[in-house]
mmCIF file of C-alpha atoms in Angstrom:
data_model
loop_
_atom_site.group_PDB
_atom_site.id
_atom_site.type_symbol
_atom_site.label_atom_id
_atom_site.label_comp_id
_atom_site.label_asym_id
_atom_site.label_seq_id
_atom_site.Cartn_x
_atom_site.Cartn_y
_atom_site.Cartn_z
ATOM 1 C CA MET A 1 -22.064 -62.257 10.241
ATOM 2 C CA ASP A 2 -25.567 -62.644 8.752
ATOM 3 C CA THR A 3 -27.346 -59.943 6.730
ATOM 4 C CA GLU A 4 -29.292 -58.569 9.681
ATOM 5 C CA GLU A 5 -26.176 -58.248 11.822
ATOM 6 C CA LYS A 6 -24.275 -56.685 8.923
ATOM 7 C CA ASN A 7 -26.998 -54.077 8.373
ATOM 8 C CA LYS A 8 -27.117 -53.272 12.076
ATOM 9 C CA PHE A 9 -23.337 -52.894 12.168
ATOM 10 C CA GLU A 10 -23.357 -50.608 9.115
ATOM 11 C CA LYS A 11 -26.067 -48.409 10.619
ATOM 12 C CA GLU A 12 -24.048 -48.033 13.814
ATOM 13 C CA ILE A 13 -21.000 -47.012 11.776
ATOM 14 C CA ILE A 14 -23.052 -44.359 9.979
ATOM 15 C CA ARG A 15 -24.394 -43.071 13.288
ATOM 16 C CA SER A 16 -20.881 -42.957 14.754
ATOM 17 C CA ASN A 17 -19.529 -41.218 11.654
ATOM 18 C CA TYR A 18 -22.228 -38.563 11.884
ATOM 19 C CA LEU A 19 -21.514 -37.876 15.552
ATOM 20 C CA ARG A 20 -17.768 -37.738 14.858
ATOM 21 C CA ILE A 21 -18.265 -35.129 12.142
ATOM 22 C CA CYS A 22 -20.485 -33.097 14.488
ATOM 23 C CA ASP A 23 -17.726 -33.189 17.080
ATOM 24 C CA GLY A 24 -15.175 -32.099 14.471
ATOM 25 C CA ILE A 25 -17.341 -29.158 13.441
ATOM 26 C CA ALA A 26 -17.864 -28.116 17.062
ATOM 27 C CA GLU A 27 -14.151 -28.353 17.837
ATOM 28 C CA SER A 28 -13.173 -26.332 14.758
ATOM 29 C CA ALA A 29 -15.769 -23.675 15.539
ATOM 30 C CA TYR A 30 -14.542 -23.430 19.134
ATOM 31 C CA LYS A 31 -10.914 -23.021 18.038
ATOM 32 C CA ALA A 32 -11.992 -20.257 15.652
ATOM 33 C CA GLY A 33 -13.844 -18.454 18.443
ATOM 34 C CA ARG A 34 -17.209 -19.049 16.845
ATOM 35 C CA ALA A 35 -20.511 -19.594 18.635
ATOM 36 C CA GLU A 36 -21.778 -23.103 19.313
ATOM 37 C CA GLY A 37 -24.309 -24.123 16.674
ATOM 38 C CA SER A 38 -23.091 -21.552 14.145
ATOM 39 C CA VAL A 39 -22.347 -24.221 11.517
ATOM 40 C CA ARG A 40 -24.966 -26.484 9.967
ATOM 41 C CA LEU A 41 -24.071 -29.935 8.669
ATOM 42 C CA ILE A 42 -25.579 -30.873 5.313
ATOM 43 C CA GLY A 43 -25.483 -34.650 4.863
ATOM 44 C CA VAL A 44 -24.785 -35.327 1.187
ATOM 45 C CA THR A 45 -26.967 -38.274 0.250
ATOM 46 C CA LYS A 46 -26.127 -38.752 -3.424
ATOM 47 C CA PHE A 47 -26.431 -42.477 -4.250
ATOM 48 C CA VAL A 48 -27.197 -43.259 -0.591
ATOM 49 C CA GLU A 49 -30.227 -45.484 -0.002
ATOM 50 C CA THR A 50 -32.898 -44.215 2.381
ATOM 51 C CA GLU A 51 -32.286 -47.043 4.854
ATOM 52 C CA ARG A 52 -28.665 -45.881 5.162
ATOM 53 C CA ILE A 53 -29.661 -42.215 5.511
ATOM 54 C CA LEU A 54 -32.060 -42.956 8.361
ATOM 55 C CA PRO A 55 -29.417 -43.724 11.042
ATOM 56 C CA ALA A 56 -27.871 -40.273 10.546
ATOM 57 C CA ILE A 57 -31.284 -38.615 10.743
ATOM 58 C CA GLU A 58 -32.105 -40.551 13.896
ATOM 59 C CA ALA A 59 -28.787 -39.376 15.349
ATOM 60 C CA GLY A 60 -29.697 -35.745 14.675
ATOM 61 C CA LEU A 61 -29.056 -34.889 11.010
ATOM 62 C CA THR A 62 -31.468 -32.097 10.052
ATOM 63 C CA ASP A 63 -30.358 -31.176 6.507
ATOM 64 C CA VAL A 64 -29.643 -33.292 3.436
ATOM 65 C CA GLY A 65 -28.117 -32.406 0.089
ATOM 66 C CA GLU A 66 -28.786 -34.046 -3.262
ATOM 67 C CA ASN A 67 -26.797 -33.590 -6.481
ATOM 68 C CA ARG A 68 -29.367 -34.888 -8.968
ATOM 69 C CA ALA A 69 -32.882 -33.583 -9.455
ATOM 70 C CA GLN A 70 -34.370 -37.030 -10.113
ATOM 71 C CA GLU A 71 -32.845 -38.472 -6.976
ATOM 72 C CA LEU A 72 -34.281 -35.659 -4.881
ATOM 73 C CA VAL A 73 -37.684 -36.342 -6.453
ATOM 74 C CA ASP A 74 -37.372 -40.068 -5.713
ATOM 75 C CA LYS A 75 -36.486 -39.448 -2.053
ATOM 76 C CA PHE A 76 -38.800 -36.489 -1.502
ATOM 77 C CA ASP A 77 -41.501 -38.378 0.385
ATOM 78 C CA PHE A 78 -38.926 -39.996 2.658
ATOM 79 C CA PHE A 79 -37.234 -36.672 3.394
ATOM 80 C CA SER A 80 -40.590 -35.023 4.033
ATOM 81 C CA GLN A 81 -41.671 -37.755 6.430
ATOM 82 C CA CYS A 82 -38.380 -37.420 8.301
ATOM 83 C CA GLY A 83 -38.755 -33.642 8.511
ATOM 84 C CA VAL A 84 -35.311 -32.795 7.137
ATOM 85 C CA ALA A 85 -34.494 -29.695 5.105
ATOM 86 C CA ARG A 86 -33.689 -30.494 1.483
ATOM 87 C CA HIS A 87 -30.822 -28.780 -0.361
ATOM 88 C CA PHE A 88 -30.008 -29.185 -4.030
ATOM 89 C CA ILE A 89 -26.240 -28.878 -4.380
ATOM 90 C CA GLY A 90 -25.431 -30.222 -7.854
ATOM 91 C CA THR A 91 -24.992 -28.534 -11.209
ATOM 92 C CA LEU A 92 -28.472 -27.566 -12.366
ATOM 93 C CA GLN A 93 -29.765 -27.439 -15.929
ATOM 94 C CA THR A 94 -32.661 -25.086 -16.626
ATOM 95 C CA ASN A 95 -34.883 -27.935 -17.835
ATOM 96 C CA LYS A 96 -34.593 -29.606 -14.410
ATOM 97 C CA VAL A 97 -35.740 -26.592 -12.406
ATOM 98 C CA LYS A 98 -39.406 -27.651 -12.635
ATOM 99 C CA TYR A 99 -38.617 -30.768 -10.592
ATOM 100 C CA LEU A 100 -37.059 -28.811 -7.733
ATOM 101 C CA ILE A 101 -39.496 -25.964 -7.121
ATOM 102 C CA GLY A 102 -41.633 -27.044 -4.168
ATOM 103 C CA ARG A 103 -39.261 -29.887 -3.342
ATOM 104 C CA ALA A 104 -35.886 -28.268 -2.645
ATOM 105 C CA ASP A 105 -35.957 -25.924 0.324
ATOM 106 C CA VAL A 106 -32.731 -24.351 -0.911
ATOM 107 C CA ILE A 107 -31.046 -24.547 -4.311
ATOM 108 C CA GLN A 108 -27.362 -23.979 -3.592
ATOM 109 C CA SER A 109 -25.962 -24.075 -7.127
ATOM 110 C CA VAL A 110 -27.395 -20.991 -8.878
ATOM 111 C CA ASP A 111 -24.733 -19.413 -11.065
ATOM 112 C CA ARG A 112 -26.133 -17.736 -14.193
ATOM 113 C CA GLU A 113 -28.870 -15.463 -15.498
ATOM 114 C CA PRO A 114 -30.882 -18.041 -17.525
ATOM 115 C CA LEU A 115 -31.094 -20.297 -14.475
ATOM 116 C CA VAL A 116 -32.151 -17.388 -12.271
ATOM 117 C CA SER A 117 -34.899 -16.433 -14.725
ATOM 118 C CA GLU A 118 -36.224 -19.987 -14.946
ATOM 119 C CA ILE A 119 -36.285 -20.436 -11.174
ATOM 120 C CA ASN A 120 -38.148 -17.151 -10.774
ATOM 121 C CA ARG A 121 -40.606 -18.037 -13.545
ATOM 122 C CA ILE A 122 -41.522 -21.473 -12.232
ATOM 123 C CA ALA A 123 -41.604 -20.323 -8.620
ATOM 124 C CA CYS A 124 -43.979 -17.551 -9.665
ATOM 125 C CA LYS A 125 -46.299 -20.080 -11.323
ATOM 126 C CA ALA A 126 -46.217 -22.177 -8.154
ATOM 127 C CA GLY A 127 -46.855 -19.175 -5.919
ATOM 128 C CA LEU A 128 -43.568 -19.714 -4.070
ATOM 129 C CA ILE A 129 -40.422 -17.800 -3.236
ATOM 130 C CA GLN A 130 -37.459 -20.058 -3.918
ATOM 131 C CA ARG A 131 -34.537 -19.754 -1.530
ATOM 132 C CA VAL A 132 -31.140 -20.016 -3.225
ATOM 133 C CA LEU A 133 -27.410 -19.697 -2.725
ATOM 134 C CA ILE A 134 -25.160 -18.399 -5.478
ATOM 135 C CA GLU A 135 -22.362 -20.765 -6.455
ATOM 136 C CA VAL A 136 -19.046 -18.987 -6.972
ATOM 137 C CA ASN A 137 -16.168 -20.455 -8.969
ATOM 138 C CA ILE A 138 -13.656 -19.234 -6.412
ATOM 139 C CA GLY A 139 -10.726 -20.909 -8.158
ATOM 140 C CA ASN A 140 -11.697 -19.589 -11.619
ATOM 141 C CA GLU A 141 -11.512 -23.133 -12.999
ATOM 142 C CA GLU A 142 -12.745 -23.510 -16.571
ATOM 143 C CA GLN A 143 -14.182 -26.994 -16.000
ATOM 144 C CA LYS A 144 -16.244 -26.031 -12.965
ATOM 145 C CA ALA A 145 -19.655 -24.464 -12.552
ATOM 146 C CA GLY A 146 -20.091 -21.248 -10.622
ATOM 147 C CA ILE A 147 -20.056 -17.572 -11.422
ATOM 148 C CA ALA A 148 -16.733 -15.746 -11.550
ATOM 149 C CA PRO A 149 -16.105 -13.697 -8.396
ATOM 150 C CA GLY A 150 -15.862 -10.506 -10.440
ATOM 151 C CA ALA A 151 -19.326 -11.061 -11.946
ATOM 152 C CA LEU A 152 -21.081 -11.880 -8.674
ATOM 153 C CA ARG A 153 -22.292 -8.385 -7.829
ATOM 154 C CA THR A 154 -23.930 -7.938 -11.229
ATOM 155 C CA LEU A 155 -25.820 -11.221 -10.843
ATOM 156 C CA LEU A 156 -26.958 -10.307 -7.341
ATOM 157 C CA GLU A 157 -28.190 -6.922 -8.516
ATOM 158 C CA SER A 158 -30.274 -8.570 -11.238
ATOM 159 C CA ILE A 159 -31.787 -11.042 -8.769
ATOM 160 C CA SER A 160 -32.644 -8.317 -6.271
ATOM 161 C CA ALA A 161 -35.435 -7.106 -8.569
ATOM 162 C CA LEU A 162 -37.090 -10.523 -8.922
ATOM 163 C CA PRO A 163 -40.051 -11.334 -6.640
ATOM 164 C CA ASN A 164 -39.949 -15.150 -6.541
ATOM 165 C CA ILE A 165 -36.302 -15.908 -5.848
ATOM 166 C CA HIS A 166 -34.477 -14.963 -2.676
ATOM 167 C CA VAL A 167 -30.709 -15.152 -2.188
ATOM 168 C CA GLU A 168 -29.599 -16.322 1.245
ATOM 169 C CA GLY A 169 -25.850 -16.571 0.700
ATOM 170 C CA LEU A 170 -23.023 -18.123 -1.303
ATOM 171 C CA MET A 171 -21.610 -21.580 -2.023
ATOM 172 C CA CYS A 172 -18.308 -22.794 -3.453
ATOM 173 C CA ILE A 173 -16.222 -25.857 -4.265
ATOM 174 C CA PRO A 174 -12.492 -25.018 -4.134
ATOM 175 C CA PRO A 175 -9.908 -26.508 -6.492
ATOM 176 C CA ALA A 176 -9.008 -30.112 -5.703
ATOM 177 C CA GLY A 177 -6.364 -30.441 -3.031
ATOM 178 C CA ASN A 178 -5.792 -31.157 0.619
ATOM 179 C CA GLU A 179 -7.150 -29.189 3.555
ATOM 180 C CA ASP A 180 -4.203 -26.800 3.706
ATOM 181 C CA GLU A 181 -4.459 -26.101 -0.022
ATOM 182 C CA ALA A 182 -8.197 -25.433 0.232
ATOM 183 C CA ARG A 183 -7.970 -23.020 3.138
ATOM 184 C CA PRO A 184 -6.810 -19.929 1.174
ATOM 185 C CA TYR A 185 -9.779 -20.360 -1.172
ATOM 186 C CA PHE A 186 -12.143 -20.575 1.797
ATOM 187 C CA ALA A 187 -10.607 -17.407 3.225
ATOM 188 C CA ARG A 188 -11.044 -15.644 -0.107
ATOM 189 C CA MET A 189 -14.622 -16.854 -0.281
ATOM 190 C CA ASN A 190 -15.382 -15.477 3.158
ATOM 191 C CA GLU A 191 -13.937 -12.108 2.161
ATOM 192 C CA LEU A 192 -16.217 -12.066 -0.875
ATOM 193 C CA PHE A 193 -19.181 -13.112 1.272
ATOM 194 C CA LEU A 194 -18.604 -10.252 3.720
ATOM 195 C CA LYS A 195 -18.116 -7.792 0.865
ATOM 196 C CA MET A 196 -21.458 -8.770 -0.676
ATOM 197 C CA LYS A 197 -23.128 -8.505 2.725
ATOM 198 C CA GLU A 198 -21.937 -4.903 3.038
ATOM 199 C CA LEU A 199 -23.809 -3.972 -0.168
ATOM 200 C CA LYS A 200 -27.164 -4.527 1.578
ATOM 201 C CA LEU A 201 -28.938 -5.167 -1.716
ATOM 202 C CA PRO A 202 -32.742 -5.542 -1.644
ATOM 203 C CA ASN A 203 -33.910 -9.175 -1.556
ATOM 204 C CA ILE A 204 -30.334 -10.354 -0.927
ATOM 205 C CA ASP A 205 -29.427 -11.728 2.502
ATOM 206 C CA MET A 206 -25.883 -12.923 3.051
ATOM 207 C CA ASN A 207 -26.702 -15.268 5.935
ATOM 208 C CA ASP A 208 -25.129 -18.533 4.768
ATOM 209 C CA LEU A 209 -21.735 -19.480 3.405
ATOM 210 C CA SER A 210 -21.748 -23.099 2.206
ATOM 211 C CA MET A 211 -18.249 -24.513 1.764
ATOM 212 C CA GLY A 212 -16.235 -27.494 2.878
ATOM 213 C CA MET A 213 -16.726 -31.209 2.283
ATOM 214 C CA SER A 214 -15.536 -34.490 3.798
ATOM 215 C CA GLY A 215 -11.813 -33.798 3.345
ATOM 216 C CA ASP A 216 -11.663 -30.120 4.228
ATOM 217 C CA TYR A 217 -14.684 -29.168 6.323
ATOM 218 C CA LYS A 218 -12.572 -28.235 9.363
ATOM 219 C CA ALA A 219 -10.648 -25.651 7.352
ATOM 220 C CA ALA A 220 -13.930 -24.308 5.969
ATOM 221 C CA VAL A 221 -15.332 -23.884 9.472
ATOM 222 C CA ALA A 222 -12.157 -22.106 10.535
ATOM 223 C CA GLU A 223 -12.601 -19.671 7.653
ATOM 224 C CA GLY A 224 -16.260 -18.842 8.285
ATOM 225 C CA ALA A 225 -18.484 -21.500 6.721
ATOM 226 C CA THR A 226 -22.019 -21.621 8.112
ATOM 227 C CA MET A 227 -22.780 -24.824 6.193
ATOM 228 C CA VAL A 228 -20.540 -27.776 5.387
ATOM 229 C CA ARG A 229 -21.549 -30.498 2.939
ATOM 230 C CA VAL A 230 -20.324 -33.932 4.050
ATOM 231 C CA GLY A 231 -21.144 -37.211 2.344
ATOM 232 C CA SER A 232 -18.545 -39.995 2.254
ATOM 233 C CA ALA A 233 -17.204 -39.227 5.738
ATOM 234 C CA ILE A 234 -20.675 -40.069 7.058
ATOM 235 C CA PHE A 235 -22.059 -42.684 4.685
ATOM 236 C CA GLY A 236 -18.869 -44.252 3.347
ATOM 237 C CA ALA A 237 -17.853 -44.649 -0.274
ATOM 238 C CA ARG A 238 -20.658 -44.029 -2.736
ATOM 239 C CA ARG A 239 -22.476 -46.987 -4.243
ATOM 240 C CA TYR A 240 -23.157 -46.154 -7.868
ATOM 241 C CA ALA A 241 -26.104 -48.499 -8.255
ATOM 242 C CA LEU A 242 -28.946 -45.968 -8.527
#
């Protein structure tokens, strides 16, 4: 198989993978009694070259997620030309915020006051309102980012007074494990999501619940996810060349 044939074959695999994941999401939503189209697929494109992202976009992918600020910057023109929504889903340092405002449609990994303040400050300078999700450490794991569930309300109340940052929901990464082990954490996350929605805080809209990845997205959909973040199940194993 020559290089051209190999590339064509790989692109077809990516396209097929994307469509298979879409079918899996639809099936899981149906079994859970949820409306068609109620779950959005975020294609995680960390370390994925633009030529390998394109087949998924051509097949219908509308949202992409990047873990590193520099990589989102590098791919920004490509994403813009393709018309896909751009999500930042990785751990975010305050000194990287300046690279994301105006480039990331949604920052999904907001989890602390200093980061909130910096996003609001830079968004204000840019004349923008930055859409965000709050990352929750649902497993209370010391090594993971995310705000503790018990501190979530306080953070939301502080954000509600800020004019240039708007909360649209929550995000989580459960403790490592299989799909069955992840499901109780997803259920707990959905309970927290609904509880925060009931507060009806100003400037806080609990519209999106981002949870579930390649190995457990079906369980996440069953437990109420409105976004799932899938990378390797679409694009294959990551190539750490970038």
